[in-house]
CSV table of C-alpha atoms in Angstrom, one decimal:
chain,number,residue,atom,x,y,z
Z,6,MET,CA,1.3,6.6,14.4
Z,7,PRO,CA,-2.2,9.1,13.9
Z,8,ARG,CA,-4.9,8.3,11.8
Z,9,PRO,CA,-3.7,10.0,8.4
Z,10,THR,CA,-5.8,12.5,7.2
Z,11,ILE,CA,-8.1,11.3,4.1
Z,12,LEU,CA,-8.1,14.1,0.9
Z,13,ALA,CA,-10.2,13.0,-1.8
Z,14,TYR,CA,-10.0,14.7,-5.3
Z,15,TYR,CA,-12.7,16.5,-6.6
Z,16,PHE,CA,-13.6,16.7,-10.0
Z,17,PRO,CA,-16.0,19.8,-10.4
Z,18,ASP,CA,-17.7,19.0,-13.7
Z,19,TRP,CA,-21.4,18.0,-13.2
Z,20,HIS,CA,-22.5,21.7,-13.4
Z,21,SER,CA,-23.3,23.9,-16.2
Z,22,ASP,CA,-20.2,26.2,-16.8
Z,23,PRO,CA,-20.3,29.1,-18.9
Z,24,ARG,CA,-17.6,28.0,-20.8
Z,25,ASN,CA,-18.6,24.7,-21.6
Z,26,THR,CA,-22.0,26.3,-22.9
Z,27,ALA,CA,-20.0,28.1,-25.3
Z,28,TRP,CA,-18.1,25.3,-26.3
Z,29,PHE,CA,-21.0,22.7,-26.3
Z,30,GLY,CA,-23.8,24.0,-26.2
Z,31,ASP,CA,-26.4,25.2,-23.2
Z,32,GLY,CA,-26.8,22.3,-20.6
Z,33,TRP,CA,-23.7,20.5,-21.2
Z,34,ASP,CA,-21.9,19.0,-18.4
Z,35,GLU,CA,-20.1,15.4,-18.3
Z,36,TRP,CA,-23.2,13.4,-17.5
Z,37,LYS,CA,-23.8,13.8,-21.1
Z,38,LEU,CA,-20.2,11.6,-21.8
Z,39,LEU,CA,-21.6,9.7,-19.2
Z,40,ASP,CA,-25.0,8.8,-20.4
Z,41,ALA,CA,-23.3,7.9,-23.7
Z,42,ALA,CA,-20.8,5.6,-22.9
Z,43,ARG,CA,-21.2,2.0,-24.2
Z,44,PRO,CA,-19.0,-1.6,-23.4
Z,45,ARG,CA,-15.9,-1.4,-25.2
Z,46,PHE,CA,-15.0,-5.1,-24.7
Z,47,VAL,CA,-16.6,-8.4,-23.0
Z,48,GLY,CA,-17.0,-7.6,-19.6
Z,49,HIS,CA,-16.6,-3.9,-19.7
Z,50,ARG,CA,-18.8,-2.1,-17.0
Z,51,GLN,CA,-20.0,0.8,-19.2
Z,52,PRO,CA,-22.0,2.9,-18.8
Z,53,ARG,CA,-21.3,3.5,-14.6
Z,54,VAL,CA,-24.3,4.4,-13.1
Z,55,PRO,CA,-24.3,6.8,-10.0
Z,56,ALA,CA,-26.6,5.2,-7.0
Z,57,SER,CA,-27.8,9.1,-6.7
Z,58,GLY,CA,-28.6,9.7,-10.5
Z,59,HIS,CA,-27.3,12.6,-12.3
Z,60,VAL,CA,-27.1,15.3,-9.7
Z,61,ASP,CA,-26.2,19.2,-10.4
Z,62,GLU,CA,-23.3,19.7,-7.5
Z,63,SER,CA,-23.8,23.5,-8.0
Z,64,ASP,CA,-27.1,22.8,-5.7
Z,65,PRO,CA,-26.1,23.3,-2.3
Z,66,ALA,CA,-28.7,20.1,-1.2
Z,67,VAL,CA,-27.0,17.9,-3.0
Z,68,ALA,CA,-23.5,19.2,-1.8
Z,69,ALA,CA,-24.6,18.5,1.5
Z,70,ALA,CA,-25.8,15.0,1.1
Z,71,GLU,CA,-22.4,14.5,-0.9
Z,72,ILE,CA,-20.5,16.0,2.4
Z,73,GLU,CA,-22.9,14.3,5.0
Z,74,LEU,CA,-22.0,11.0,3.0
Z,75,ALA,CA,-18.2,11.7,3.3
Z,76,ALA,CA,-17.6,12.7,6.7
Z,77,SER,CA,-19.5,9.7,8.2
Z,78,HIS,CA,-17.3,7.3,6.3
Z,79,GLY,CA,-13.9,8.9,7.1
Z,80,VAL,CA,-13.2,11.3,4.4
Z,81,ASP,CA,-11.6,14.3,5.9
Z,82,GLY,CA,-11.9,16.8,3.3
Z,83,PHE,CA,-11.8,17.6,-0.5
Z,84,LEU,CA,-9.0,18.4,-2.4
Z,85,VAL,CA,-11.3,20.2,-5.4
Z,86,ASP,CA,-9.6,20.1,-8.7
Z,87,TYR,CA,-9.2,24.5,-9.3
Z,88,TYR,CA,-9.1,25.6,-13.1
Z,89,TRP,CA,-7.9,29.1,-13.9
Z,90,TYR,CA,-7.3,30.1,-17.6
Z,91,ASP,CA,-6.2,33.7,-18.8
Z,92,ASP,CA,-9.4,34.9,-18.9
Z,93,GLY,CA,-10.3,33.7,-15.3
Z,94,PRO,CA,-11.8,30.7,-13.6
Z,95,TYR,CA,-13.6,27.8,-15.1
Z,96,LEU,CA,-15.7,25.2,-13.1
Z,97,SER,CA,-15.9,27.2,-9.9
Z,98,GLY,CA,-19.9,26.7,-9.6
Z,99,ALA,CA,-19.5,23.3,-7.5
Z,100,LEU,CA,-17.1,24.7,-4.9
Z,101,ASP,CA,-18.9,28.3,-4.9
Z,102,ASN,CA,-22.2,27.7,-5.2
Z,103,GLY,CA,-22.0,24.2,-3.9
Z,104,LEU,CA,-19.7,23.1,-1.4
Z,105,LEU,CA,-19.4,26.4,0.0
Z,106,LYS,CA,-23.7,27.1,1.1
Z,107,ALA,CA,-24.2,23.6,1.9
Z,108,PRO,CA,-25.6,24.5,5.3
Z,109,ASN,CA,-22.9,21.3,6.8
Z,110,ARG,CA,-19.9,22.3,4.7
Z,111,ASP,CA,-17.6,22.6,8.3
Z,112,LYS,CA,-18.3,18.7,8.3
Z,113,VAL,CA,-15.2,18.2,6.0
Z,114,THR,CA,-12.3,20.6,5.5
Z,115,PHE,CA,-11.4,21.9,1.4
Z,116,ALA,CA,-8.6,22.6,-0.3
Z,117,LEU,CA,-7.5,23.6,-3.9
Z,118,MET,CA,-5.4,21.3,-6.4
Z,119,TRP,CA,-4.4,23.8,-9.4
Z,120,ALA,CA,-5.0,21.7,-12.6
Z,121,ASN,CA,-3.2,24.4,-14.4
Z,122,HIS,CA,-2.7,21.7,-17.5
Z,123,GLU,CA,-3.7,22.6,-21.0
Z,124,LEU,CA,-7.5,21.8,-21.7
Z,125,VAL,CA,-7.9,19.8,-24.9
Z,126,ASP,CA,-11.0,18.7,-26.2
Z,127,ILE,CA,-11.8,15.3,-24.9
Z,128,PHE,CA,-15.8,16.4,-24.7
Z,129,PRO,CA,-15.2,13.3,-25.8
Z,130,TYR,CA,-12.4,12.7,-28.5
Z,131,THR,CA,-14.1,12.4,-32.1
Z,132,ASP,CA,-10.9,12.1,-34.5
Z,133,PRO,CA,-8.9,9.2,-34.6
Z,134,ALA,CA,-7.1,10.8,-37.5
Z,135,ASP,CA,-5.6,13.1,-35.3
Z,136,SER,CA,-3.1,12.5,-32.5
Z,137,ARG,CA,-3.6,15.6,-30.7
Z,138,ALA,CA,-7.0,16.9,-30.0
Z,139,ARG,CA,-7.8,20.4,-30.2
Z,140,ARG,CA,-6.5,23.2,-27.8
Z,141,LEU,CA,-9.3,24.4,-25.4
Z,142,LYS,CA,-7.3,26.4,-22.9
Z,143,ASP,CA,-3.9,26.8,-22.4
Z,144,GLY,CA,-2.4,26.1,-18.8
Z,145,ALA,CA,0.4,27.7,-18.9
Z,146,ILE,CA,-0.9,31.0,-17.2
Z,147,SER,CA,1.5,34.5,-17.3
Z,148,ARG,CA,2.5,36.0,-14.2
Z,149,PRO,CA,0.1,38.8,-14.0
Z,150,VAL,CA,-2.8,36.1,-14.4
Z,151,PHE,CA,-1.4,34.1,-11.9
Z,152,GLU,CA,-1.4,37.3,-9.2
Z,153,GLN,CA,-5.0,38.0,-10.2
Z,154,MET,CA,-5.6,34.0,-9.4
Z,155,VAL,CA,-3.9,34.6,-6.0
Z,156,GLU,CA,-5.7,37.8,-5.4
Z,157,HIS,CA,-9.1,35.5,-5.3
Z,158,ILE,CA,-7.9,32.4,-4.0
Z,159,VAL,CA,-6.5,34.2,-0.7
Z,160,GLU,CA,-9.8,36.0,-0.4
Z,161,ALA,CA,-12.6,34.1,-1.8
Z,162,TYR,CA,-11.0,30.7,-0.6
Z,163,PHE,CA,-8.3,30.9,2.2
Z,164,ARG,CA,-9.8,32.7,4.5
Z,165,GLN,CA,-13.2,30.2,4.9
Z,166,PRO,CA,-12.9,28.8,8.5
Z,167,HIS,CA,-12.9,25.1,6.8
Z,168,TYR,CA,-10.2,25.4,4.5
Z,169,LEU,CA,-7.1,23.2,4.6
Z,170,THR,CA,-4.1,24.4,6.5
Z,171,VAL,CA,-1.1,22.6,8.1
Z,172,ASP,CA,0.3,24.0,10.8
Z,173,GLY,CA,-2.2,27.1,10.3
Z,174,LYS,CA,-0.8,27.8,6.8
Z,175,PRO,CA,-3.3,27.4,3.7
Z,176,TRP,CA,-2.5,24.1,1.6
Z,177,PHE,CA,-1.9,24.5,-1.7
Z,178,SER,CA,-1.6,21.8,-4.6
Z,179,LEU,CA,0.0,22.6,-8.1
Z,180,TYR,CA,-0.6,20.3,-10.5
Z,181,GLU,CA,1.9,20.6,-13.4
Z,182,ILE,CA,5.2,22.1,-12.4
Z,183,GLY,CA,6.4,21.7,-15.9
Z,184,ASN,CA,3.6,24.0,-17.1
Z,185,PHE,CA,3.7,26.7,-14.4
Z,186,ILE,CA,7.5,27.1,-15.3
Z,187,ALA,CA,7.0,27.4,-18.5
Z,188,GLY,CA,4.1,30.3,-18.0
Z,189,MET,CA,6.5,32.3,-15.7
Z,190,GLY,CA,9.2,31.8,-18.1
Z,191,GLY,CA,11.8,29.9,-16.3
Z,192,VAL,CA,12.9,28.3,-13.3
Z,193,ARG,CA,14.1,31.8,-11.2
Z,194,GLU,CA,11.0,33.2,-12.4
Z,195,ALA,CA,8.7,30.5,-11.2
Z,196,ARG,CA,10.7,31.2,-7.4
Z,197,GLU,CA,10.2,34.6,-7.7
Z,198,ALA,CA,6.3,33.7,-8.6
Z,199,LEU,CA,6.0,31.4,-5.5
Z,200,ASP,CA,8.0,33.7,-3.4
Z,201,TRP,CA,5.4,36.1,-4.1
Z,202,PHE,CA,2.8,34.2,-3.4
Z,203,ARG,CA,4.0,33.2,0.2
Z,204,ASN,CA,4.7,36.7,0.9
Z,205,ARG,CA,1.1,37.4,-0.2
Z,206,VAL,CA,-0.6,34.8,2.0
Z,207,VAL,CA,1.5,36.1,5.2
Z,208,GLU,CA,0.3,39.6,4.4
Z,209,ALA,CA,-4.0,38.6,4.5
Z,210,GLY,CA,-2.5,37.2,8.2
Z,211,PHE,CA,-1.8,33.4,8.0
Z,212,PRO,CA,2.1,32.0,9.0
Z,213,GLY,CA,2.6,31.0,5.4
Z,214,LEU,CA,1.9,29.0,2.8
Z,215,HIS,CA,1.8,25.1,2.5
Z,216,LEU,CA,2.9,24.5,-1.2
Z,217,ASP,CA,2.3,21.0,-2.0
Z,218,ALA,CA,4.1,19.6,-5.5
Z,219,VAL,CA,1.6,16.8,-7.6
Z,220,VAL,CA,4.9,14.9,-8.8
Z,221,TRP,CA,4.2,11.9,-11.6
Z,222,GLY,CA,6.6,9.2,-13.0
Z,223,PHE,CA,5.1,9.1,-16.3
Z,224,GLY,CA,3.7,11.1,-18.4
Z,225,VAL,CA,0.4,10.0,-19.3
Z,226,LEU,CA,-1.6,13.3,-20.9
Z,227,PRO,CA,-0.5,13.9,-23.8
Z,228,THR,CA,-0.4,17.6,-22.8
Z,229,ALA,CA,1.9,17.0,-20.0
Z,230,VAL,CA,4.9,18.9,-19.3
Z,231,ALA,CA,7.4,16.4,-18.4
Z,232,VAL,CA,9.6,17.2,-15.4
Z,233,ASP,CA,12.9,15.5,-15.4
Z,234,ASP,CA,14.4,16.1,-12.2
Z,235,PRO,CA,11.4,16.6,-9.6
Z,236,ALA,CA,13.7,16.5,-6.6
Z,237,THR,CA,15.5,19.7,-7.5
Z,238,LEU,CA,12.6,21.4,-8.7
Z,239,VAL,CA,10.5,20.7,-5.6
Z,240,THR,CA,14.2,22.1,-3.3
Z,241,THR,CA,14.5,25.0,-5.7
Z,242,LEU,CA,10.7,26.2,-5.7
Z,243,GLY,CA,10.6,25.5,-2.3
Z,244,PHE,CA,7.4,23.2,-1.9
Z,245,ASP,CA,6.8,21.8,1.4
Z,246,SER,CA,5.3,18.1,0.6
Z,247,ALA,CA,4.7,16.2,-2.5
Z,248,THR,CA,1.7,13.8,-3.4
Z,249,SER,CA,0.2,12.3,-6.4
Z,250,TYR,CA,-2.7,12.2,-8.1
Z,251,VAL,CA,-3.5,8.8,-9.4
Z,252,TRP,CA,-1.6,5.3,-10.3
Z,253,ILE,CA,-1.4,5.7,-13.6
Z,254,HIS,CA,1.1,8.8,-13.5
Z,255,HIS,CA,3.4,6.2,-11.8
Z,256,ALA,CA,3.4,3.2,-14.2
Z,257,ASP,CA,4.0,2.2,-17.9
Z,258,LEU,CA,0.9,1.3,-18.9
Z,259,GLN,CA,2.5,0.0,-22.2
Z,260,SER,CA,3.5,-2.6,-20.2
Z,261,PHE,CA,0.0,-3.6,-19.1
Z,262,GLY,CA,-2.4,-5.8,-21.1
Z,263,PHE,CA,-5.1,-4.0,-23.5
Z,264,PRO,CA,-8.3,-3.2,-23.0
Z,265,ARG,CA,-8.6,-4.9,-19.2
Z,266,GLY,CA,-5.7,-3.6,-16.8
Z,267,ASP,CA,-4.5,-5.8,-13.7
Z,268,ALA,CA,-5.3,-3.2,-11.0
Z,269,GLY,CA,-2.9,-5.0,-8.5
Z,270,GLN,CA,0.2,-5.0,-10.8
Z,271,LEU,CA,-1.1,-1.0,-11.4
Z,272,ARG,CA,-1.4,-0.9,-7.4
Z,273,GLU,CA,2.4,-2.4,-6.7
Z,274,GLU,CA,4.1,-0.1,-9.8
Z,275,ALA,CA,2.5,2.8,-8.5
Z,276,PHE,CA,3.8,2.4,-4.5
Z,277,ALA,CA,7.6,0.8,-6.2
Z,278,ASP,CA,7.4,4.8,-7.6
Z,279,TYR,CA,6.1,6.4,-3.8
Z,280,GLU,CA,9.2,4.5,-2.4
Z,281,ARG,CA,11.6,5.8,-5.2
Z,282,LEU,CA,9.8,9.3,-4.5
Z,283,ALA,CA,9.8,9.2,-0.6
Z,284,LYS,CA,13.8,8.3,-0.7
Z,285,THR,CA,14.8,10.7,-3.3
Z,286,LEU,CA,12.1,14.2,-2.5
Z,287,PRO,CA,13.6,16.3,0.4
Z,288,VAL,CA,9.8,16.7,1.9
Z,289,PRO,CA,7.5,14.2,2.7
Z,290,PHE,CA,5.3,12.4,0.1
Z,291,HIS,CA,2.1,11.2,0.6
Z,292,PRO,CA,0.6,8.5,-0.9
Z,293,ASN,CA,-2.3,8.3,-3.4
Z,294,VAL,CA,-4.9,5.2,-3.6
Z,295,THR,CA,-6.8,5.2,-7.1
Z,296,VAL,CA,-10.3,3.8,-7.0
Z,297,GLY,CA,-10.2,2.8,-10.5
Z,298,TRP,CA,-9.6,3.5,-14.1
Z,299,ASP,CA,-11.6,3.8,-17.1
Z,300,SER,CA,-11.4,7.0,-19.6
Z,301,THR,CA,-13.3,5.5,-22.5
Z,302,PRO,CA,-16.8,7.8,-21.6
Z,303,ARG,CA,-14.1,10.3,-23.0
Z,304,ILE,CA,-14.1,8.5,-26.3
Z,305,SER,CA,-17.1,9.0,-28.8
Z,306,GLN,CA,-18.8,6.0,-29.1
Z,307,ASP,CA,-18.2,5.5,-33.1
Z,308,VAL,CA,-14.4,5.8,-32.9
Z,309,PRO,CA,-12.6,2.3,-31.9
Z,310,PHE,CA,-11.1,2.0,-28.8
Z,311,VAL,CA,-7.0,0.7,-29.3
Z,312,ARG,CA,-4.3,1.2,-27.6
Z,313,GLY,CA,-2.7,4.6,-27.5
Z,314,GLN,CA,-2.4,8.1,-25.5
Z,315,TYR,CA,-4.9,9.7,-23.0
Z,316,PRO,CA,-7.9,8.8,-23.3
Z,317,PHE,CA,-6.5,5.2,-25.4
Z,318,LEU,CA,-5.3,3.7,-22.2
Z,319,PRO,CA,-6.3,0.3,-20.5
Z,320,VAL,CA,-8.9,0.2,-18.0
Z,321,PHE,CA,-8.7,-0.8,-14.2
Z,322,ASP,CA,-12.1,-1.9,-12.8
Z,323,GLN,CA,-10.7,-2.6,-8.9
Z,324,THR,CA,-13.4,-4.1,-7.3
Z,325,PRO,CA,-13.8,-2.6,-2.9
Z,326,ALA,CA,-12.0,-5.8,-1.8
Z,327,GLU,CA,-9.2,-4.4,-3.6
Z,328,PHE,CA,-9.6,-1.2,-3.5
Z,329,ALA,CA,-9.0,-1.8,0.7
Z,330,ALA,CA,-6.4,-3.8,0.1
Z,331,ALA,CA,-4.5,-0.5,-1.3
Z,332,LEU,CA,-5.6,1.4,1.6
Z,333,ARG,CA,-4.0,-1.1,3.4
Z,334,ARG,CA,-1.1,-1.2,1.6
Z,335,ALA,CA,-1.1,3.2,2.1
Z,336,ALA,CA,-1.1,2.5,6.0
Z,337,THR,CA,1.7,0.6,5.7
Z,338,PHE,CA,3.6,3.0,3.6
Z,339,ILE,CA,2.8,5.8,5.9
Z,340,ASP,CA,4.1,3.6,8.8
Z,341,ASP,CA,7.4,2.8,6.6
Z,342,HIS,CA,7.3,7.1,6.3
Z,343,PRO,CA,6.4,8.4,9.2
Z,344,THR,CA,5.5,12.6,8.9
Z,345,GLU,CA,4.1,14.8,11.5
Z,346,HIS,CA,1.5,15.3,9.4
Z,347,PRO,CA,0.5,11.8,7.4
Z,348,MET,CA,-2.3,11.8,4.4
Z,349,ILE,CA,-3.2,9.8,1.8
Z,350,THR,CA,-5.0,11.1,-1.0
Z,351,ILE,CA,-7.9,9.3,-2.7
Z,352,ASN,CA,-8.5,9.7,-6.7
Z,353,ALA,CA,-11.2,10.5,-6.5
Z,354,TRP,CA,-14.2,11.3,-4.7
Z,355,ASN,CA,-16.4,11.6,-8.3
Z,356,GLU,CA,-14.4,11.2,-11.5
Z,357,TRP,CA,-17.1,9.4,-12.9
Z,358,THR,CA,-15.9,9.6,-16.8
Z,359,GLU,CA,-12.3,8.6,-15.6
Z,360,GLY,CA,-13.6,5.3,-14.1
Z,361,SER,CA,-12.8,6.7,-10.1
Z,362,ALA,CA,-15.4,7.2,-7.9
Z,363,LEU,CA,-16.1,6.8,-4.4
Z,364,LEU,CA,-19.3,8.2,-4.7
Z,365,PRO,CA,-21.8,5.3,-4.4
Z,366,ASP,CA,-23.1,3.4,-8.0
Z,367,VAL,CA,-25.4,0.6,-8.9
Z,368,ALA,CA,-23.0,-1.7,-9.0
Z,369,ASN,CA,-21.0,-1.6,-6.0
Z,370,GLY,CA,-22.8,0.4,-3.6
Z,371,LEU,CA,-21.6,2.1,-0.8
Z,372,GLY,CA,-18.6,-0.5,-1.2
Z,373,PHE,CA,-15.5,1.7,-1.4
Z,374,LEU,CA,-16.8,4.2,1.3
Z,375,GLU,CA,-17.5,1.4,3.3
Z,376,ALA,CA,-14.0,0.0,2.7
Z,377,LEU,CA,-12.3,3.6,3.8
Z,378,ARG,CA,-13.9,3.4,7.3
Z,379,ALA,CA,-13.7,0.0,7.8
Z,380,GLU,CA,-9.8,0.5,7.5
Z,381,PHE,CA,-9.5,4.0,9.2
Z,382,GLY,CA,-12.6,5.1,10.7
Z,383,VAL,CA,-13.9,8.6,11.2
Z,384,ARG,CA,-11.0,11.3,12.4
Z,385,ALA,CA,-12.2,11.8,16.5
Z,386,GLU,CA,-12.6,14.9,16.5
Z,387,ARG,CA,-15.6,15.1,13.8
Z,388,LEU,CA,-17.7,11.9,16.3
Z,389,ALA,CA,-19.7,14.2,18.2
Z,390,MET,CA,-20.7,17.0,15.3
Z,391,LEU,CA,-21.8,13.8,12.9
Z,392,GLY,CA,-23.2,11.8,15.6
Z,393,VAL,CA,-21.1,8.3,15.0
Z,394,ASP,CA,-19.6,5.5,17.0
Z,395,GLY,CA,-16.2,5.9,16.6
Z,396,GLU,CA,-15.5,2.1,17.0
Z,397,THR,CA,-18.5,0.9,15.1
Z,398,GLY,CA,-19.3,3.4,12.3
Z,399,GLU,CA,-22.8,3.2,12.9
Z,400,THR,CA,-25.1,7.0,13.5
Z,401,GLU,CA,-26.1,7.2,16.6
């Protein structure tokens, strides 16, 4: 089997954004939530402390350092969480000003994962008496807004020489199929919108669009739009592949201990669901490996931490050794379900406020990245550019 392409989800809320300023005040970013986090139970590892400190990801120098770290440890590309609401893009500074302006930007590929979910105020969640946090933005955008987004994406991102393609077709992931259908007005209308998208990409000079569906087994987020029959919708809407975003989307978290959950059990339940998806979906399914899970920083520190809906979920604090075992589990899955373009997604590069970061922290150092490189090495065609020995992984 060829080495799988390793794609890490990149969460871009570690820089100043105009909407965040309007909602939460000057200079706000999610570092403020991480700073405020405190242990909620005995042995709880909070606050998480990044080894590099609280950096501004929209700084090209910061992006360059992270790109070097990713590429030299086997991360082939970033799937950047991309937000576009009724009034345009949100959190785009990390990509536009950081990743795309880094001098070494071509050392990794990138692609967009359209995070088209409703945005609610969990920054932090403050009212335990209110079962639903206030809505900041509706994720179900209209067809005209969708077309505006596509025009921008094709011109600003798809034309970048290091944008991820499959057989020459730009990759684009859609996070919530149900929300997309709701915004377009129905399944037929959703198919028409995606057909227009495909045609627009061809008009731009590409052989087509590689459309990837993020599929869920369980609706963890309270605002998620459930999809009862993903196989039928994947066929009807014309997706080319399917992926997972995070393990907790594939397990019934009510069956786990609280406040600490068993990461090994979560891994096995997720991969059991991956087996089901691989058998039922009409397109290749690419497995996900999750670093960990801890959404407690998104809860106000004076609010009790009790079992409930997101962000009141069990904590899964995986060690690098456990992560390495999960990578081997994903490699076995790929061997059992061979595809022309094997891929593994990683949650995540930098989801600090959800407890899932490949980036080094003061507790584990480079442990997660070293586990990734030990399992999969560095893609051969990047070795000359990186000056890294493919056998040892050491820099020349």
